C-alpha atoms as one frame of an Amber mdcrd trajectory, in Angstrom:
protein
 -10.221   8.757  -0.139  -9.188   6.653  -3.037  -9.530   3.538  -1.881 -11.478
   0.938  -1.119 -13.238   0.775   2.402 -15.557  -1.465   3.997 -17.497  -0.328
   7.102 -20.460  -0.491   9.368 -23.312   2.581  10.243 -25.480   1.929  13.462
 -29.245   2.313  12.585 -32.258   1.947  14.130 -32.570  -2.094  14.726 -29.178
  -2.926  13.843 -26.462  -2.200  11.930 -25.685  -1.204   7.555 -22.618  -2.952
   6.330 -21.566  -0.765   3.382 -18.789  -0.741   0.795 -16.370   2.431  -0.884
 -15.346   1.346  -4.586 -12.164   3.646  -5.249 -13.733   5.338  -8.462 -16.503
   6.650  -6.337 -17.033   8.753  -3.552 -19.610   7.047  -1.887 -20.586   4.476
   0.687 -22.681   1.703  -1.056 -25.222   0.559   1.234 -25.522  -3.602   1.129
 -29.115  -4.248  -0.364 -31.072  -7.220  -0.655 -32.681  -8.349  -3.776 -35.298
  -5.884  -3.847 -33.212  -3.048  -3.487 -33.863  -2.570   0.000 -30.944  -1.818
   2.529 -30.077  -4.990   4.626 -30.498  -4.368   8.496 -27.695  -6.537  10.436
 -27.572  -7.764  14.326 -24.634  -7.007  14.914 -21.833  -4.941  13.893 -19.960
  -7.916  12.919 -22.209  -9.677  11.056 -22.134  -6.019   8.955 -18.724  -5.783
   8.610 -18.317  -9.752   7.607 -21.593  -9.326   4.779 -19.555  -5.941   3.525
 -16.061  -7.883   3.562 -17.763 -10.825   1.295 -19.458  -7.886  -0.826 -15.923
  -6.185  -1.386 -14.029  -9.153  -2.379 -17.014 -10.793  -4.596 -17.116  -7.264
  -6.439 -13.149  -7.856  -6.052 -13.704 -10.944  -8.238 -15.759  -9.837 -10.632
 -14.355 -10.067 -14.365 -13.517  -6.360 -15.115 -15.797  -5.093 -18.061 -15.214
  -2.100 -20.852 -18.818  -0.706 -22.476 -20.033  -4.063 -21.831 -16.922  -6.175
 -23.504 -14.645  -8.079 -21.018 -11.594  -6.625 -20.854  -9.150  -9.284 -22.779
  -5.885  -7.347 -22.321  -4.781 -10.015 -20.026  -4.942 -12.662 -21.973  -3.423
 -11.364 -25.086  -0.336 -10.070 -22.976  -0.096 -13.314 -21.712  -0.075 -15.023
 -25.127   2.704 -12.561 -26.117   4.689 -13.052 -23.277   4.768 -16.491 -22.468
   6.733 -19.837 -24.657   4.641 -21.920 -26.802   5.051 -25.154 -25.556   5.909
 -26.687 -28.591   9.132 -24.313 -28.202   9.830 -24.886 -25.198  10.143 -28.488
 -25.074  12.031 -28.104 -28.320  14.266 -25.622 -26.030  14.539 -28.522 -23.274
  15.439 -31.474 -25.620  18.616 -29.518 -27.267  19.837 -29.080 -23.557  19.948
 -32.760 -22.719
């Protein structure tokens, strides 16, 4: 159950593409702007909306009480060469 999931539900007039976020428990029903739960054709055009829905939350920049979460790029700082150094490093090889 902890995972993400996309899916479809058959309704009256077409078809709900929905999406499962792993921290909740829940199908999210794909709305339109006004809230209101999108009715699809078909199944696949339900399952394709609720693929692009998954990876565009997917994409999202990941947020902490309304901060971006910077972790990422300080680790990265830490971790990789200065470039200064490393072309230092590069001209004592030749």
């Amino acid at each position: 159950m902890n995972k993400f999931q996309i899916g479809t539900d058959a309704v009256a007039g077409g078809h709900h593409g929905w999406i499962r976020k792993v921290h909740r428990a829940t199908n999210e029903i794909l709305r339109d702007s006004r809230g209101e739960p999108i009715i699809f054709a078909t199944q696949d055009a339900a399952k394709a909306a609720a693929g692009e829905a998954m990876v565009a939350y997917l994409n999202t920049p990941m947020l902490r009480d309304g901060a971006r979460v910077e972790a990422i790029s300080k680790a990265e700082a830490f971790f990789k060469p200065k470039q200064a150094s490393v072309t230092a490093t590069r001209e004592s090889l030749a």
